[in-house]
JSON list of C-alpha atoms in Angstrom, two decimals:
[
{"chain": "A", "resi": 1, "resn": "UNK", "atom": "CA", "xyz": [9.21, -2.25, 3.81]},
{"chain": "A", "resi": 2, "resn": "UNK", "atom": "CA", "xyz": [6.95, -3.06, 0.57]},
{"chain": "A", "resi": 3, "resn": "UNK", "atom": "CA", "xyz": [8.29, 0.25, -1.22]},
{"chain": "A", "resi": 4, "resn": "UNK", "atom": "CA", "xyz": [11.60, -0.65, -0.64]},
{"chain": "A", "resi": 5, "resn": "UNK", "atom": "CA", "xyz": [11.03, -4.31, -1.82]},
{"chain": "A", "resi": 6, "resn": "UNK", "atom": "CA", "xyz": [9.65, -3.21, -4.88]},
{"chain": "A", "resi": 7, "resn": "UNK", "atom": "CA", "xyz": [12.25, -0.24, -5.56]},
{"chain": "A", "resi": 8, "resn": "UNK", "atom": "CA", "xyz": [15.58, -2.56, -4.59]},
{"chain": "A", "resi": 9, "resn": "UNK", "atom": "CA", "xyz": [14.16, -5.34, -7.92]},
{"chain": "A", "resi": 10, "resn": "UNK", "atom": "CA", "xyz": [12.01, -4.89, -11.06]},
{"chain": "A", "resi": 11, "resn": "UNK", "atom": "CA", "xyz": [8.61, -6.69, -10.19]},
{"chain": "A", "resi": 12, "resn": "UNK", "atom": "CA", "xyz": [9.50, -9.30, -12.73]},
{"chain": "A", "resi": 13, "resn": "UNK", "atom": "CA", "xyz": [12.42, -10.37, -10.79]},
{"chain": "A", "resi": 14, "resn": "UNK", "atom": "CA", "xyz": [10.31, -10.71, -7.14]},
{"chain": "A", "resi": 15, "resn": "UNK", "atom": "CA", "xyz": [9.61, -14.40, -5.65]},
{"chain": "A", "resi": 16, "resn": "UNK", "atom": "CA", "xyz": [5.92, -13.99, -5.25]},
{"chain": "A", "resi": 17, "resn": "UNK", "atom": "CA", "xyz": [5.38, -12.30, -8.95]},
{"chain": "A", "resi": 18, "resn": "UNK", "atom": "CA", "xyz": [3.73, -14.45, -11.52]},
{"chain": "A", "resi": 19, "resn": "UNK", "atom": "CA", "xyz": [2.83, -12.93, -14.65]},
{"chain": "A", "resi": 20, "resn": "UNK", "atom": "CA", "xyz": [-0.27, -15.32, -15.05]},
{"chain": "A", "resi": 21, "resn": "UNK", "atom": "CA", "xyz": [-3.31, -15.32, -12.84]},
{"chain": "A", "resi": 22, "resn": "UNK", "atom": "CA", "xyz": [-3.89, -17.28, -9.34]},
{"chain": "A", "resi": 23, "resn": "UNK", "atom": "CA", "xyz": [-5.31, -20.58, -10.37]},
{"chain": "A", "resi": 24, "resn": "UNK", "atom": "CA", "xyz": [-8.02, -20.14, -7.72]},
{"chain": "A", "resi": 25, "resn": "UNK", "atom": "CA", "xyz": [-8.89, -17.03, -9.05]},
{"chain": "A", "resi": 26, "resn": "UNK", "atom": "CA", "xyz": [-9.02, -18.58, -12.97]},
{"chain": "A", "resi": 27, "resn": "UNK", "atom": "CA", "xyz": [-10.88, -21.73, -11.29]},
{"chain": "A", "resi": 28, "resn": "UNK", "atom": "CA", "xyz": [-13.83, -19.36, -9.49]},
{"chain": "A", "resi": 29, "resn": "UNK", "atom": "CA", "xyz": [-14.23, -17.13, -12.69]},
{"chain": "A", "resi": 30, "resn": "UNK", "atom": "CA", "xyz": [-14.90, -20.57, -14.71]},
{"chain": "A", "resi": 31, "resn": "UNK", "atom": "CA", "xyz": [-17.45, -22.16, -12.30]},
{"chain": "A", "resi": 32, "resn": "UNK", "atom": "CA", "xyz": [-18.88, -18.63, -11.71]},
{"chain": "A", "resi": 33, "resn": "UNK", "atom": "CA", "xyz": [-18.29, -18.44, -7.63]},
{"chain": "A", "resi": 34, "resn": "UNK", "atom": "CA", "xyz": [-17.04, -15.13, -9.02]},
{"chain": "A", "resi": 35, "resn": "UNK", "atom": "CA", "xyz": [-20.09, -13.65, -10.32]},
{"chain": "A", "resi": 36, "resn": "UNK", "atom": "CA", "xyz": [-19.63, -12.22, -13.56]},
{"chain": "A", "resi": 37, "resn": "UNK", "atom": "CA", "xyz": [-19.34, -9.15, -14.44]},
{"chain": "A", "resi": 38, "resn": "UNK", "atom": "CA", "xyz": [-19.24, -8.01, -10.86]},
{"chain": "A", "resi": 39, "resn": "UNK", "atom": "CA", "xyz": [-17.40, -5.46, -8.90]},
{"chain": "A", "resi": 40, "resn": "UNK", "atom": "CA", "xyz": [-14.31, -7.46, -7.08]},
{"chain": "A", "resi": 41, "resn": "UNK", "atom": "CA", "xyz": [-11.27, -6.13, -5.09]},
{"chain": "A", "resi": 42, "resn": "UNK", "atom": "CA", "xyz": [-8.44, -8.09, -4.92]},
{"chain": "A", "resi": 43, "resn": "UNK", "atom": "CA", "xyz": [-6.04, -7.04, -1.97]},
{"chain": "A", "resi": 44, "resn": "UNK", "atom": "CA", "xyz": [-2.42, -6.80, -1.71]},
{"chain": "A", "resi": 45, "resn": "UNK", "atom": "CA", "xyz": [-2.83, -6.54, -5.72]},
{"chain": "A", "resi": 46, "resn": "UNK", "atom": "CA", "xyz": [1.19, -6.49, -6.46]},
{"chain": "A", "resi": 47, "resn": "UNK", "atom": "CA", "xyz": [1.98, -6.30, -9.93]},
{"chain": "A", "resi": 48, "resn": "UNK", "atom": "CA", "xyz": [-2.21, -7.01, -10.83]},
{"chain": "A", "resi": 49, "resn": "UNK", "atom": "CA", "xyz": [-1.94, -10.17, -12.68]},
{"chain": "A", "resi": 50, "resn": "UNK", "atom": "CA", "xyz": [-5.00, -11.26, -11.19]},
{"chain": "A", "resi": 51, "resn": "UNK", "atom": "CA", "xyz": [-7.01, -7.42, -11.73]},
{"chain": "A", "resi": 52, "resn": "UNK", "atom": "CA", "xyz": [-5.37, -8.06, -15.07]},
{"chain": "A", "resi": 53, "resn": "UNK", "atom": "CA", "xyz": [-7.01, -11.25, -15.61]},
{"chain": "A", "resi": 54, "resn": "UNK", "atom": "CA", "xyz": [-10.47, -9.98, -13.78]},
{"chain": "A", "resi": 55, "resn": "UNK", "atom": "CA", "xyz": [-10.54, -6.65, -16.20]},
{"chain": "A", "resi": 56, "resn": "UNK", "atom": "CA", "xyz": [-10.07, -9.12, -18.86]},
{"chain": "A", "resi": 57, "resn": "UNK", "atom": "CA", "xyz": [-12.90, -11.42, -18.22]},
{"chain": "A", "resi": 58, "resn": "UNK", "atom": "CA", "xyz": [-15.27, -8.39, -17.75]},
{"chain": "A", "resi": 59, "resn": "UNK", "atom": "CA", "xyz": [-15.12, -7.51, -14.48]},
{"chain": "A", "resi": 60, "resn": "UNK", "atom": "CA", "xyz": [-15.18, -4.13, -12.50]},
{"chain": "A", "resi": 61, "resn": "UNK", "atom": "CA", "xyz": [-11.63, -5.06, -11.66]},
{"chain": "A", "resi": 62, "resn": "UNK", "atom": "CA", "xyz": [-9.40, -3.54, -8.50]},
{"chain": "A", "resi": 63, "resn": "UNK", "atom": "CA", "xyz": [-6.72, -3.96, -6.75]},
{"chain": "A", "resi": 64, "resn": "UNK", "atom": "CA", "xyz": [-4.92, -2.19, -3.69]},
{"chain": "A", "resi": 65, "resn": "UNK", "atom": "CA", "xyz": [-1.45, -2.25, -2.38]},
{"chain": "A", "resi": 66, "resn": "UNK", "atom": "CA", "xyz": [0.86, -0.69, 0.27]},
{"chain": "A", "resi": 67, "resn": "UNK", "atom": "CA", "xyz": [3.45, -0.29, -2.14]},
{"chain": "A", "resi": 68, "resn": "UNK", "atom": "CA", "xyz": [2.95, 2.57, -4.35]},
{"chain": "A", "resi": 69, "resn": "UNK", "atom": "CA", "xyz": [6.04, 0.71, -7.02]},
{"chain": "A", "resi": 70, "resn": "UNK", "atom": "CA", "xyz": [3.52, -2.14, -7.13]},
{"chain": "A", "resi": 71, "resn": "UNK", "atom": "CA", "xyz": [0.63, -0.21, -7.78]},
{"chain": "A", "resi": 72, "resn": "UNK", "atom": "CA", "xyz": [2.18, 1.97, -11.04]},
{"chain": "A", "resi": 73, "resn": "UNK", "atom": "CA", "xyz": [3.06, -1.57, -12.14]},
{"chain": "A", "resi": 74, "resn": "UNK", "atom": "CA", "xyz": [0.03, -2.63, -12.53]},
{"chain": "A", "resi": 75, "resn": "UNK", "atom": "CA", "xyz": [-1.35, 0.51, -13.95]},
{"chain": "A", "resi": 76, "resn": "UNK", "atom": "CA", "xyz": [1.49, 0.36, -16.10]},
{"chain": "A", "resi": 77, "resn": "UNK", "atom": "CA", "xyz": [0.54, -3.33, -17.46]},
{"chain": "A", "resi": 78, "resn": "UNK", "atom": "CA", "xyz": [-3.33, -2.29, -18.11]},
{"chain": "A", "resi": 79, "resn": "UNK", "atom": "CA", "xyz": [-2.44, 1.04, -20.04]},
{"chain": "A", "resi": 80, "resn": "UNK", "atom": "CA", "xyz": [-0.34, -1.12, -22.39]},
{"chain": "A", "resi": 81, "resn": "UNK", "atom": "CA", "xyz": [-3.73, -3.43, -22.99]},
{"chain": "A", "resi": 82, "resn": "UNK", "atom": "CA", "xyz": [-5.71, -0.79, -22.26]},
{"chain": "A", "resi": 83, "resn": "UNK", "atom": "CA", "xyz": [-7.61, -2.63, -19.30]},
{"chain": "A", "resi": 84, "resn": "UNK", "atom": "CA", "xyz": [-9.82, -0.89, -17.91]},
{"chain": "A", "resi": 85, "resn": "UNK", "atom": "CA", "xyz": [-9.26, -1.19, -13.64]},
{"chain": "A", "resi": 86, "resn": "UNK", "atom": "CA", "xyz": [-8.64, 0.96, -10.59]},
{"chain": "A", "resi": 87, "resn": "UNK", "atom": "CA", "xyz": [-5.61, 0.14, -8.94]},
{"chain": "A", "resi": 88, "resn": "UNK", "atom": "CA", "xyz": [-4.65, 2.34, -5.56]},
{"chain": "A", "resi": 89, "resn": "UNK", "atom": "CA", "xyz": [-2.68, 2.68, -3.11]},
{"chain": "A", "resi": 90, "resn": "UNK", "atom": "CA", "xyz": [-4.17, 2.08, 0.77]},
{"chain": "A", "resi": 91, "resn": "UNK", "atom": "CA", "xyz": [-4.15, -0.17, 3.52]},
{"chain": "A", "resi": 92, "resn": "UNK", "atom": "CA", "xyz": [-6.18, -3.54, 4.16]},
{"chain": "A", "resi": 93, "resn": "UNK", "atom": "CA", "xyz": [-6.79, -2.65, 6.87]},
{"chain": "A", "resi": 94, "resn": "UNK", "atom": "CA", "xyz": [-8.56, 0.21, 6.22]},
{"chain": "A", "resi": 95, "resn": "UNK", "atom": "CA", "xyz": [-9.76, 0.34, 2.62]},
{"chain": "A", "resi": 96, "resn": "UNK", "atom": "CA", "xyz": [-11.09, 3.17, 1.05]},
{"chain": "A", "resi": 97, "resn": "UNK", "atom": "CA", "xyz": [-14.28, 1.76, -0.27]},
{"chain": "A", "resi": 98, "resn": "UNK", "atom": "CA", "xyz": [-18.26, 1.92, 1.15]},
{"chain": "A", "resi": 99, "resn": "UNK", "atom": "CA", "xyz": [-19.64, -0.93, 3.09]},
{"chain": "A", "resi": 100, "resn": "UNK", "atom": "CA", "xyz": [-20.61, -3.30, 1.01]},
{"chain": "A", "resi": 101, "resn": "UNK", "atom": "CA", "xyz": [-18.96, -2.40, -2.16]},
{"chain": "A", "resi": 102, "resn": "UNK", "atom": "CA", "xyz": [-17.64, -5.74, -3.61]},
{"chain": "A", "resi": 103, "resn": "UNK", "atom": "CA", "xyz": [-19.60, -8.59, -4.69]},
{"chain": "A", "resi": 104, "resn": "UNK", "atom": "CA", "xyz": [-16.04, -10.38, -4.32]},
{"chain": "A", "resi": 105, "resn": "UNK", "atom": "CA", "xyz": [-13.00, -9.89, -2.57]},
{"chain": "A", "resi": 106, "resn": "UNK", "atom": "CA", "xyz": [-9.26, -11.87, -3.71]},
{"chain": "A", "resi": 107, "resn": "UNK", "atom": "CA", "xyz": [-6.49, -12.56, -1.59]},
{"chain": "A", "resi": 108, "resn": "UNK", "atom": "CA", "xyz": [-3.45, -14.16, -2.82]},
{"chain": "A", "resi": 109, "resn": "UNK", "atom": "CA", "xyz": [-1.10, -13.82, -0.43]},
{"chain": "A", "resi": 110, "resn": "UNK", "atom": "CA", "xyz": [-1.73, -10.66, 2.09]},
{"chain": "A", "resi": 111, "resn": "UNK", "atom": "CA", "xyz": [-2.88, -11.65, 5.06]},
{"chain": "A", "resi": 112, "resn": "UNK", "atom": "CA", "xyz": [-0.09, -13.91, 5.83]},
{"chain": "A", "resi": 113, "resn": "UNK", "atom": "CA", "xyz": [1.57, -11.13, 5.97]},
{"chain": "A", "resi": 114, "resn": "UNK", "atom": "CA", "xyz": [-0.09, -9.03, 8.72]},
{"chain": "A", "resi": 115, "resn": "UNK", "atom": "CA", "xyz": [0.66, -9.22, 12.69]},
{"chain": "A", "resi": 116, "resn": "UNK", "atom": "CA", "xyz": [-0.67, -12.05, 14.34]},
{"chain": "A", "resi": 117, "resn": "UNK", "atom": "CA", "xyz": [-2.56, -9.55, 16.33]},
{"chain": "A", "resi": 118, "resn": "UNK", "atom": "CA", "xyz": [-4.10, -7.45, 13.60]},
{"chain": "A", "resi": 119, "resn": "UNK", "atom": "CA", "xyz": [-5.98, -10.73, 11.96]},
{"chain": "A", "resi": 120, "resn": "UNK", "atom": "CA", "xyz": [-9.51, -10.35, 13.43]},
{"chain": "A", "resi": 121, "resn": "UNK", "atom": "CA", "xyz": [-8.89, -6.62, 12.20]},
{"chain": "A", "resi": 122, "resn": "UNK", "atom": "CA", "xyz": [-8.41, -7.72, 8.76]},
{"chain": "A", "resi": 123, "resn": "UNK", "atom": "CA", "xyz": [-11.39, -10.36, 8.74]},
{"chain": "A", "resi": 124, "resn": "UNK", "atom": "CA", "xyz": [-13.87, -7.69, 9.58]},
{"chain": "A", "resi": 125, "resn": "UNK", "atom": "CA", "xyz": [-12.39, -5.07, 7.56]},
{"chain": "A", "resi": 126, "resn": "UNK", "atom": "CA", "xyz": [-13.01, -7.80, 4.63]},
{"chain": "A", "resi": 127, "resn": "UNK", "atom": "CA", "xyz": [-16.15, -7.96, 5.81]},
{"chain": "A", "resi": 128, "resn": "UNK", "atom": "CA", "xyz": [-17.29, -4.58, 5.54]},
{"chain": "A", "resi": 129, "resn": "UNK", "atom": "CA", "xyz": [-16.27, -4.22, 2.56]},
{"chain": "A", "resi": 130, "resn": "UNK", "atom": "CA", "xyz": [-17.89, -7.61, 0.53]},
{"chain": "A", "resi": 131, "resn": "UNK", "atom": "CA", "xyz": [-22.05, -7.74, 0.07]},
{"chain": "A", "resi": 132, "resn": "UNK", "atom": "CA", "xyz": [-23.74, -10.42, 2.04]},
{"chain": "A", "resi": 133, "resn": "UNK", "atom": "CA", "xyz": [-23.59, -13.79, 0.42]},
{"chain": "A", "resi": 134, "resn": "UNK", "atom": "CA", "xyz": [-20.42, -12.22, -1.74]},
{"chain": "A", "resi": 135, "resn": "UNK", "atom": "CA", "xyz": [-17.74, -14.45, -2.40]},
{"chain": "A", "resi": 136, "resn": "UNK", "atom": "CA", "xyz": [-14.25, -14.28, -1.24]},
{"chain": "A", "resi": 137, "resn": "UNK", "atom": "CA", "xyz": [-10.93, -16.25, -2.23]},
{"chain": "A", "resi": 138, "resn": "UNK", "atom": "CA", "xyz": [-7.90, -16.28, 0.74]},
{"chain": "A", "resi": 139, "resn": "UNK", "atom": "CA", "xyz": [-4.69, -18.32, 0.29]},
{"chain": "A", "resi": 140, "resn": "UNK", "atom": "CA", "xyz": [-2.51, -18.21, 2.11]},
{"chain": "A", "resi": 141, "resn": "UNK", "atom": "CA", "xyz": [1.26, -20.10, 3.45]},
{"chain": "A", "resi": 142, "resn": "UNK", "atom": "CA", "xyz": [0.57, -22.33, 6.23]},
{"chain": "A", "resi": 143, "resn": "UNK", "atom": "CA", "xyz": [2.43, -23.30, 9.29]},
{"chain": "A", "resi": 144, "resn": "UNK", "atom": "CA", "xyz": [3.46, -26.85, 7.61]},
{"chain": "A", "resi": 145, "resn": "UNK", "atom": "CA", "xyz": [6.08, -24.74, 5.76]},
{"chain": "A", "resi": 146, "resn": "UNK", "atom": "CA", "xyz": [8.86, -25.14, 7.84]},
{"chain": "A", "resi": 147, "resn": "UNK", "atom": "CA", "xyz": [11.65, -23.29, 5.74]},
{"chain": "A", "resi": 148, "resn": "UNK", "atom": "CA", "xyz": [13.20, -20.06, 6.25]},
{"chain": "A", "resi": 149, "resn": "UNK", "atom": "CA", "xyz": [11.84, -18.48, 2.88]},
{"chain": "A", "resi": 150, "resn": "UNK", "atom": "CA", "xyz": [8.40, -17.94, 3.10]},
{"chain": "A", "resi": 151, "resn": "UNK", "atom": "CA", "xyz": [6.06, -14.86, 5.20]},
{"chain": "A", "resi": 152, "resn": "UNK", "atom": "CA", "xyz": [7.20, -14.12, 8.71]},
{"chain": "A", "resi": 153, "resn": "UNK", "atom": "CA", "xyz": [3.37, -15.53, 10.37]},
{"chain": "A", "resi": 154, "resn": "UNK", "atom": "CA", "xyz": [2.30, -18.70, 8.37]},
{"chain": "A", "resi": 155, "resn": "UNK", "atom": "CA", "xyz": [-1.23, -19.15, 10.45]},
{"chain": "A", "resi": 156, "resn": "UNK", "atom": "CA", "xyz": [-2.97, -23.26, 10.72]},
{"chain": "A", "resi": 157, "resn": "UNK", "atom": "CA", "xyz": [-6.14, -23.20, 9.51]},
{"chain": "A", "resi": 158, "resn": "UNK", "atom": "CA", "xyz": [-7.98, -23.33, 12.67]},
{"chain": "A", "resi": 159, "resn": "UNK", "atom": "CA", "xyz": [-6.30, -19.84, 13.00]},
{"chain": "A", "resi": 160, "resn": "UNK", "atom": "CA", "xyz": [-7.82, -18.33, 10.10]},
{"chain": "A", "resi": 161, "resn": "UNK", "atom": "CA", "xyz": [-11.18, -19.69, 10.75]},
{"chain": "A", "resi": 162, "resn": "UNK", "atom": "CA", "xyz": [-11.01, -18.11, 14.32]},
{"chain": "A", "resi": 163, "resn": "UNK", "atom": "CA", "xyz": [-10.45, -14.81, 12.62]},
{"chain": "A", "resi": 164, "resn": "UNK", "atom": "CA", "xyz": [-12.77, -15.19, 10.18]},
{"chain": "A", "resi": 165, "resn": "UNK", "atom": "CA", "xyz": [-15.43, -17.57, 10.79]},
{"chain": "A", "resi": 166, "resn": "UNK", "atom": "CA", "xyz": [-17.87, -15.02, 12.36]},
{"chain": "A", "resi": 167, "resn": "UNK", "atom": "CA", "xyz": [-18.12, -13.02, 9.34]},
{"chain": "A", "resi": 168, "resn": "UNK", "atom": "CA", "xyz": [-17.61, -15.29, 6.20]},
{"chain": "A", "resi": 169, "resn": "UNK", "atom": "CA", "xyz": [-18.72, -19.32, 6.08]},
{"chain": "A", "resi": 170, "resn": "UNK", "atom": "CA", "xyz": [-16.21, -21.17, 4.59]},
{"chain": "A", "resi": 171, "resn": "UNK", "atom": "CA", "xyz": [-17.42, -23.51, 1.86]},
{"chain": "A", "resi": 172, "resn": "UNK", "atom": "CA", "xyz": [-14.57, -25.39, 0.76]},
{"chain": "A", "resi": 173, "resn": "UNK", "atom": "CA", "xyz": [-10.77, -25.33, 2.08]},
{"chain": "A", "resi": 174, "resn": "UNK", "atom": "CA", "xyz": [-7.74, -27.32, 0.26]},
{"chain": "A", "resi": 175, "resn": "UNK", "atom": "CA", "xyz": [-3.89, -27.86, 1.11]},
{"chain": "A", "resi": 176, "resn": "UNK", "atom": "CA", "xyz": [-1.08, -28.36, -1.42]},
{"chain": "A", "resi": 177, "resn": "UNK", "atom": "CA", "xyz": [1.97, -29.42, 0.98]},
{"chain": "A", "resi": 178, "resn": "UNK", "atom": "CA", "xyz": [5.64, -28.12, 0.12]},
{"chain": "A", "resi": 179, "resn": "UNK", "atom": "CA", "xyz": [6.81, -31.34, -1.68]},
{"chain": "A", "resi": 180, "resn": "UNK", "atom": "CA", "xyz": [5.88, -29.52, -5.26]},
{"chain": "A", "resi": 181, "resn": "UNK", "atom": "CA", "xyz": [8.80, -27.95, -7.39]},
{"chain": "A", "resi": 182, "resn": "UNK", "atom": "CA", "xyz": [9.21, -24.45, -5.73]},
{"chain": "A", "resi": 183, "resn": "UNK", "atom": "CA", "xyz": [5.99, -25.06, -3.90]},
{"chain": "A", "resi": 184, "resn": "UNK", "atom": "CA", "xyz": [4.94, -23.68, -0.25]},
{"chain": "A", "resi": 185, "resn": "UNK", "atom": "CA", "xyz": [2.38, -25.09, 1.92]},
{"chain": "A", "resi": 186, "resn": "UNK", "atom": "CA", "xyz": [-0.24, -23.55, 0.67]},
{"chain": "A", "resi": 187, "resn": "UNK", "atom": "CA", "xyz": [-4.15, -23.20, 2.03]},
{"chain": "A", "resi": 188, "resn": "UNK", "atom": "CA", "xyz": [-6.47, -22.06, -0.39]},
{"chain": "A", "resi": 189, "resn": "UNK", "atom": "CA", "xyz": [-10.11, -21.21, 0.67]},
{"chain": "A", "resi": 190, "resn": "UNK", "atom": "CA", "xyz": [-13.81, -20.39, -0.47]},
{"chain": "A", "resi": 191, "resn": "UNK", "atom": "CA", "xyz": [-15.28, -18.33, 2.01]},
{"chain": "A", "resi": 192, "resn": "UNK", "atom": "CA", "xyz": [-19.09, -16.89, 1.50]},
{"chain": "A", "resi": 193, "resn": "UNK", "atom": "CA", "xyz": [-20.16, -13.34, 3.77]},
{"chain": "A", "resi": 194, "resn": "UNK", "atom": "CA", "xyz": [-22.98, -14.43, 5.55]},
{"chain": "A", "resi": 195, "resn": "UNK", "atom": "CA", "xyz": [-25.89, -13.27, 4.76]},
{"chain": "A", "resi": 196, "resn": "UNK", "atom": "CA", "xyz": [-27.04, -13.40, 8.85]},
{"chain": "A", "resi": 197, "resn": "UNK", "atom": "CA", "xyz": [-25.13, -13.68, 12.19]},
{"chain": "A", "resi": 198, "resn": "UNK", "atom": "CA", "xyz": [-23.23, -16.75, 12.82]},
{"chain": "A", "resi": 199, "resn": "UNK", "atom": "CA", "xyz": [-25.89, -18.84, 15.24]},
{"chain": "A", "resi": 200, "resn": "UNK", "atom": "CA", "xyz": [-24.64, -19.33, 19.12]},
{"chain": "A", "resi": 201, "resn": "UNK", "atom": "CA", "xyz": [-22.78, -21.89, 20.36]},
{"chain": "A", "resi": 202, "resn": "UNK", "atom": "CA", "xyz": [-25.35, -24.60, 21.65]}
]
């Protein structure tokens, strides 16, 4: 479905595609929750204007994406700056990279996108693939946006923090509702691997 998405429209011309960075990915490069310099993935990459941004900045920057159309784009953009990044092609849930890898992981906009049943899938697949105490930005469309346009599973945020909460601690969480100009209901989220096991219910 991605392929043909990106074949049937130039990226330019695709709802999600901004050619500027995520502002929560801008924000945590700023204040550092990115640390500098470090390795960082960022998943469901599209176009890359956030690997863009990261390569820019200093970062060992990737991205991966289903969509082999998405990925060439972004290769495409860094050759003609002559970023340095690795963009591929693979699945999220099943990434080609050693436990451990990242220091940081981005998500703007992928896991929205998976089956409701795959999410715990995802969460430790993230997991495996981000250092303990790395950092990890997820937003994601909520369930408060009621419209038809929009991803086909728009999770509440006690759903993501079931699917994720045993892996990653989530250190700060904020909403933007629909009312904006072209805005969605958007979650945007903080989330820190933890460095040991989540402690037992008591």
């Amino acid at each position: 479905m991605w392929s043909s998405i990106y074949r049937a429209k130039p990226f330019e011309e695709l709802p999600w595609f901004s050619p500027d960075p995520s502002p929560e990915v801008v924000a945590a490069v700023a204040d550092r929750f990115l640390p500098p310099k470090s390795p960082v993935l960022d998943v469901g990459c599209g176009a890359g204007s956030n690997v863009l941004y990261l390569a820019r900045e200093g970062f060992e920057a990737h991205g991966v994406d289903l969509a082999p159309e998405a990925v060439r784009s972004a290769q495409a953009r860094a050759d003609r700056e002559h970023l340095r990044v690795e963009v591929r092609v693979a699945d999220a849930l099943d990434l080609p990279y050693a436990r451990g890898r990242f220091v940081g992981l981005v998500d703007h906009g992928c896991f929205h996108t998976l089956p409701i049943a795959r999410r715990a899938e995802y969460a430790r697949e993230a997991a495996r693939v981000v250092r303990r105490g790395g950092a990890f930005l997820l937003s994601w469309i909520g369930r408060e946006q009621t419209t038809e346009f929009g991803p086909p599973h728009r999770p509440s945020l006690a759903e993501v923090t079931a699917a994720f909460e045993a892996e990653f601690l989530f250190e700060r969480t904020t909403f933007e509702g629909p009312g904006r100009p072209h805005g969605l209901a958007t979650y945007r989220a903080r989330l820190r691997r933890r460095s040991r096991p989540q402690p037992r219910r008591r």
